[in-house]
């Protein structure tokens, strides 16, 4: 396709979009979609794409398009292909089977039954939307992923891209803000503050220059929604930024994306070049008098830089340490100018709101949490990946319907939401609705949308300890309650994990938690006790099992478990002895082996490799 | 150690051990040693070649690892040193020679002319104000770091810097690029960046040590990154890490002796559905406990080929 020309008026852009939309409607052939993204590529989407291209060429198919897209969310079933317009999905695919699919499904419209998704009872489902993973989802923001090549702006324009921006240009900035406000959109970065209100503050703030920032730092471990959006539909984020810049009156914007996402950075850089080339960035955009520039800024790897004031400090060239608020960024942000900062998902939602109208948008979700929310459902569930659901769906639906229950037939124990600032929710609360207020009431947090499913093989003391260690590493060290409090919490939790009983440790944890909540400088420290407080609230018996019974019920804490070999089950295959990294296992072939408890480092390797279930953990 | 300045050379012949100590160098460690010794009852001579004691610490904003205000720690010690009856401060002095044996040394100290009576001076600074010649305080001339680097490195750094605006806001991107070019951030490079971007060295160092993307020590040829994010954690990442540590014999942040592998940990790579994730150079691998051995063997024999990138993706 020839590169698009520079566009200098709204009318010209209208015409271009009209033309591309018409071309798309006129296309009656099939499209083979190969979802990629970082996760898809890691699972071999590249090989599938190669096989598809070869097969199409071999079969000499003319009216078939092959499209490499971002991830469509079902990460645990990658690599896959999706055939449009029928929407037939072939999950977990072997490149060797691609030719068969192209010959049968694409050429003749016949479905290859045995490659389809099967439910546990063996029933196959062909259509993507009918899979249990998708049928409760409402893909308002991610739904276009399969319809566009993230590296092609024409694809985005062909689905009506940048119409929302033109619509905004026809309104006054105040009207745009009014629209965002009445949509009820709340920030998707964690705190859930009204986006419209934030924009209004920034609009009203005095200043010769105003900035906007897209927060794509996504430091929450176990979350990858922002990565997927940036990789799959970069232009919908950029369009949101353009609308925001117009509404607020900003002349410069930054996209802060973490370095750990190289593909997202590349994709967004490419998209930026494209909109600059067609004249959607720069001076006097589309003759509207609006001037705006955007720049990508790669985060250098610090969780706390997701916090808005720390993020701005690092753009200014300093270490990412938060500062006290007020003044809020809307008054004094980047280089002390009024600045508005929103999460990647918030910006993408803005595009949608402008397109479909606030009324339409606010009908989705619950009264106080409108719209959909993107979650990354990961951990011990059968299905994992990116999930977009309307606010108000229950945790049970999320884990058991969409997530397909717990892997390996294990028992569900808890779900962790909200990243290191969130909490663990137990089975008894599974009917909880997922929205900002219900989660906060349960002691957890919506956060940016990471959901980690834990089964009975997960030790809750270990999980609490994990988050404390994480935050201890990531604390910037500027304020004492957070810096010192976390170290003390870590010491206490390590003691509990070793089964030592010093008396009063649990009370001490609670006391530390309350001080940190009140006295820390930024939300990192203020919310740091959440994982401990929720595990203490819902799983106190596990703490007590460690301290009093000296047992780790989930067999995780090394100091409290021992490995031994069941003489009756061991057939003497010697596999464990060869795999043991410290040579702690002895015995002759065909005779039961034994583990030397003195030498054993409790790595668990023998337990994993044994084919006869002969290694026991107590 | 007994310390005797040049004027008191007569004591040389006395062989009994002396209860006095000379501390050479008035940085924070010298100051603290002097204070401790003086409190323990020794007579301390604290020698420093500079006009004042304090060393490098007053130039720092914060101290590692606690990020405490550095002057807040140092200032009380400076005052205590100058007031301590057991400490004799000898600034603008250089040790020229040392003779004798432990317990009975003779030290020759060269005291530079100061032309100001130290006992009377209150450090008001008025003399500097009115001095017609030395009206401007004489700061030591800053050396051009380029002279200490080889030309090739200078060229590399210049090239990276020229791709960015020459101001403070480029600091992180410039360091990111340089870290890639040199595989770590050598000291001279950090000094040079500070000079060119006109950002205080302390700030460059602060940034270089704050973010995990930067390392100050050379890295190995290949980098192994183990994800310790929550999703990977519950799926067994700590055990994978233990296995890798045992297998390579190094801790995270270290490099194997042969310079082949550097082990690093990261908090989530955004591919949680794959967990536990291990990235070898730029390839993502799903590594369940017990699988690393095979992977590293494959990698070493060059079999582990990178998964091809989809063709639509442009660099
Ligand atoms: C420790 C910490 C980490 C944060 N990390 C992120 C992050 O990774 N991504 C994000 O969008 N917001 C993050 N935030 C929230 C931001 O400070 C800010 O509230 C958000 O970007 C505002 O956008 P929103 O109104 O669209 O939610 C973090 C906050 C804290 C305290
Ligand atoms: S937790 Fe390891 S990739 Fe996300």
Tab-separated table of N, CA and C in Angstrom, chain B residues 174-234:
chain	number	residue	atom	x	y	z
B	174	UNK	N	19.711	9.063	27.637
B	174	UNK	CA	21.127	8.975	27.263
B	174	UNK	C	21.795	7.814	28.005
B	175	UNK	N	21.513	7.712	29.303
B	175	UNK	CA	22.122	6.621	30.074
B	175	UNK	C	21.616	5.265	29.584
B	176	UNK	N	20.336	5.203	29.207
B	176	UNK	CA	19.790	3.942	28.680
B	176	UNK	C	20.574	3.513	27.442
B	177	UNK	N	20.770	4.471	26.531
B	177	UNK	CA	21.492	4.141	25.295
B	177	UNK	C	22.933	3.751	25.586
B	178	UNK	N	23.576	4.506	26.483
B	178	UNK	CA	24.983	4.215	26.777
B	178	UNK	C	25.137	2.867	27.463
B	179	UNK	N	24.169	2.554	28.313
B	179	UNK	CA	24.217	1.276	28.997
B	179	UNK	C	24.171	0.138	27.975
B	180	UNK	N	23.451	0.397	26.897
B	180	UNK	CA	23.363	-0.606	25.843
B	180	UNK	C	24.676	-0.684	25.057
B	181	UNK	N	25.225	0.496	24.742
B	181	UNK	CA	26.457	0.542	23.939
B	181	UNK	C	27.617	-0.124	24.686
B	182	UNK	N	27.774	0.209	25.967
B	182	UNK	CA	28.927	-0.306	26.715
B	182	UNK	C	28.607	-1.558	27.527
B	183	UNK	N	27.320	-1.953	27.503
B	183	UNK	CA	26.881	-3.107	28.283
B	183	UNK	C	26.912	-2.845	29.787
B	184	UNK	N	27.353	-1.689	30.174
B	184	UNK	CA	27.251	-1.206	31.552
B	184	UNK	C	27.600	0.275	31.505
B	185	UNK	N	27.639	0.938	32.647
B	185	UNK	CA	28.003	2.361	32.639
B	185	UNK	C	29.365	2.543	33.308
B	186	UNK	N	30.434	2.686	32.508
B	186	UNK	CA	31.763	2.885	33.092
B	186	UNK	C	31.831	4.250	33.781
B	187	UNK	N	32.711	4.329	34.775
B	187	UNK	CA	32.793	5.558	35.566
B	187	UNK	C	33.079	6.779	34.691
B	188	UNK	N	34.027	6.629	33.764
B	188	UNK	CA	34.413	7.772	32.944
B	188	UNK	C	33.240	8.264	32.103
B	189	UNK	N	32.418	7.320	31.657
B	189	UNK	CA	31.259	7.692	30.851
B	189	UNK	C	30.286	8.516	31.686
B	190	UNK	N	30.090	8.080	32.928
B	190	UNK	CA	29.191	8.823	33.815
B	190	UNK	C	29.719	10.237	34.045
B	191	UNK	N	31.036	10.344	34.268
B	191	UNK	CA	31.619	11.677	34.480
B	191	UNK	C	31.456	12.549	33.240
B	192	UNK	N	31.687	11.937	32.098
B	192	UNK	CA	31.612	12.679	30.839
B	192	UNK	C	30.181	13.188	30.600
B	193	UNK	N	29.195	12.301	30.829
B	193	UNK	CA	27.798	12.689	30.640
B	193	UNK	C	27.459	13.865	31.546
B	194	UNK	N	27.953	13.795	32.773
B	194	UNK	CA	27.688	14.879	33.711
B	194	UNK	C	28.208	16.204	33.162
B	195	UNK	N	29.400	16.161	32.561
B	195	UNK	CA	29.979	17.403	32.024
B	195	UNK	C	29.216	17.908	30.809
B	196	UNK	N	28.910	16.998	29.892
B	196	UNK	CA	28.291	17.449	28.643
B	196	UNK	C	26.870	17.943	28.860
B	197	UNK	N	26.097	17.198	29.653
B	197	UNK	CA	24.699	17.603	29.865
B	197	UNK	C	24.577	18.665	30.953
B	198	UNK	N	25.727	18.987	31.580
B	198	UNK	CA	25.737	19.976	32.643
B	198	UNK	C	24.769	19.600	33.770
B	199	UNK	N	24.861	18.360	34.193
B	199	UNK	CA	24.056	17.876	35.307
B	199	UNK	C	25.052	17.469	36.382
B	200	UNK	N	24.826	17.834	37.662
B	200	UNK	CA	25.802	17.474	38.699
B	200	UNK	C	26.087	15.962	38.709
B	201	UNK	N	27.347	15.646	38.957
B	201	UNK	CA	27.759	14.246	38.969
B	201	UNK	C	26.930	13.444	39.960
B	202	UNK	N	26.600	14.074	41.095
B	202	UNK	CA	25.838	13.348	42.114
B	202	UNK	C	24.476	12.937	41.558
B	203	UNK	N	23.884	13.814	40.737
B	203	UNK	CA	22.574	13.493	40.179
B	203	UNK	C	22.674	12.360	39.150
B	204	UNK	N	23.719	12.407	38.335
B	204	UNK	CA	23.889	11.341	37.354
B	204	UNK	C	24.060	10.005	38.077
B	205	UNK	N	24.853	10.054	39.149
B	205	UNK	CA	25.104	8.825	39.906
B	205	UNK	C	23.820	8.339	40.582
B	206	UNK	N	23.071	9.282	41.096
B	206	UNK	CA	21.793	8.983	41.742
B	206	UNK	C	20.872	8.251	40.760
B	207	UNK	N	20.765	8.802	39.561
B	207	UNK	CA	19.896	8.195	38.542
B	207	UNK	C	20.454	6.836	38.112
B	208	UNK	N	21.773	6.774	37.927
B	208	UNK	CA	22.383	5.542	37.438
B	208	UNK	C	22.253	4.392	38.421
B	209	UNK	N	22.122	4.737	39.706
B	209	UNK	CA	21.995	3.660	40.688
B	209	UNK	C	20.540	3.417	41.086
B	210	UNK	N	19.644	4.320	40.683
B	210	UNK	CA	18.232	4.196	41.080
B	210	UNK	C	17.495	3.175	40.223
B	211	UNK	N	17.705	3.248	38.924
B	211	UNK	CA	16.918	2.420	38.015
B	211	UNK	C	17.588	1.071	37.771
B	212	UNK	N	16.755	0.040	37.677
B	212	UNK	CA	17.324	-1.293	37.508
B	212	UNK	C	17.917	-1.513	36.123
B	213	UNK	N	17.575	-0.649	35.175
B	213	UNK	CA	18.081	-0.861	33.818
B	213	UNK	C	19.590	-0.603	33.728
B	214	UNK	N	20.144	0.090	34.723
B	214	UNK	CA	21.566	0.445	34.646
B	214	UNK	C	22.416	-0.453	35.538
B	215	UNK	N	23.610	-0.782	35.060
B	215	UNK	CA	24.561	-1.466	35.934
B	215	UNK	C	25.890	-0.739	35.859
B	216	UNK	N	26.594	-0.752	36.970
B	216	UNK	CA	27.887	-0.069	37.006
B	216	UNK	C	29.035	-1.054	36.795
B	217	UNK	N	28.719	-2.346	36.817
B	217	UNK	CA	29.778	-3.320	36.574
B	217	UNK	C	29.543	-3.982	35.219
B	218	UNK	N	30.614	-4.397	34.550
B	218	UNK	CA	30.452	-4.988	33.223
B	218	UNK	C	29.578	-6.228	33.266
B	219	UNK	N	28.763	-6.385	32.252
B	219	UNK	CA	27.902	-7.554	32.185
B	219	UNK	C	28.502	-8.619	31.285
B	220	UNK	N	27.995	-9.834	31.453
B	220	UNK	CA	28.474	-10.921	30.627
B	220	UNK	C	27.962	-10.805	29.208
B	221	UNK	N	28.406	-11.751	28.401
B	221	UNK	CA	28.039	-11.709	26.986
B	221	UNK	C	26.535	-11.940	26.810
B	222	UNK	N	25.998	-12.838	27.618
B	222	UNK	CA	24.571	-13.122	27.528
B	222	UNK	C	23.893	-12.799	28.851
B	223	UNK	N	22.645	-12.342	28.748
B	223	UNK	CA	21.916	-12.011	29.964
B	223	UNK	C	20.762	-12.991	30.144
B	224	UNK	N	20.683	-13.528	31.344
B	224	UNK	CA	19.557	-14.392	31.674
B	224	UNK	C	18.690	-13.648	32.667
B	225	UNK	N	17.446	-13.393	32.260
B	225	UNK	CA	16.547	-12.662	33.152
B	225	UNK	C	15.485	-13.615	33.654
B	226	UNK	N	15.325	-13.664	34.961
B	226	UNK	CA	14.297	-14.518	35.538
B	226	UNK	C	13.186	-13.629	36.059
B	227	UNK	N	11.959	-13.902	35.626
B	227	UNK	CA	10.849	-13.091	36.092
B	227	UNK	C	10.439	-13.547	37.484
B	228	UNK	N	10.372	-12.596	38.407
B	228	UNK	CA	9.894	-12.902	39.754
B	228	UNK	C	8.577	-12.187	40.036
B	229	UNK	N	7.846	-11.863	38.980
B	229	UNK	CA	6.535	-11.236	39.169
B	229	UNK	C	5.591	-12.169	39.900
B	230	UNK	N	4.446	-11.626	40.326
B	230	UNK	CA	3.532	-12.418	41.154
B	230	UNK	C	3.070	-13.686	40.454
B	231	UNK	N	2.677	-13.547	39.184
B	231	UNK	CA	2.146	-14.703	38.474
B	231	UNK	C	3.224	-15.781	38.361
B	232	UNK	N	4.435	-15.355	38.035
B	232	UNK	CA	5.529	-16.317	37.930
B	232	UNK	C	5.881	-16.865	39.312
B	233	UNK	N	5.781	-16.014	40.330
B	233	UNK	CA	6.106	-16.458	41.690
B	233	UNK	C	5.204	-17.617	42.106
B	234	UNK	N	3.874	-17.459	41.907
B	234	UNK	CA	3.004	-18.530	42.375
B	234	UNK	C	3.143	-19.776	41.496
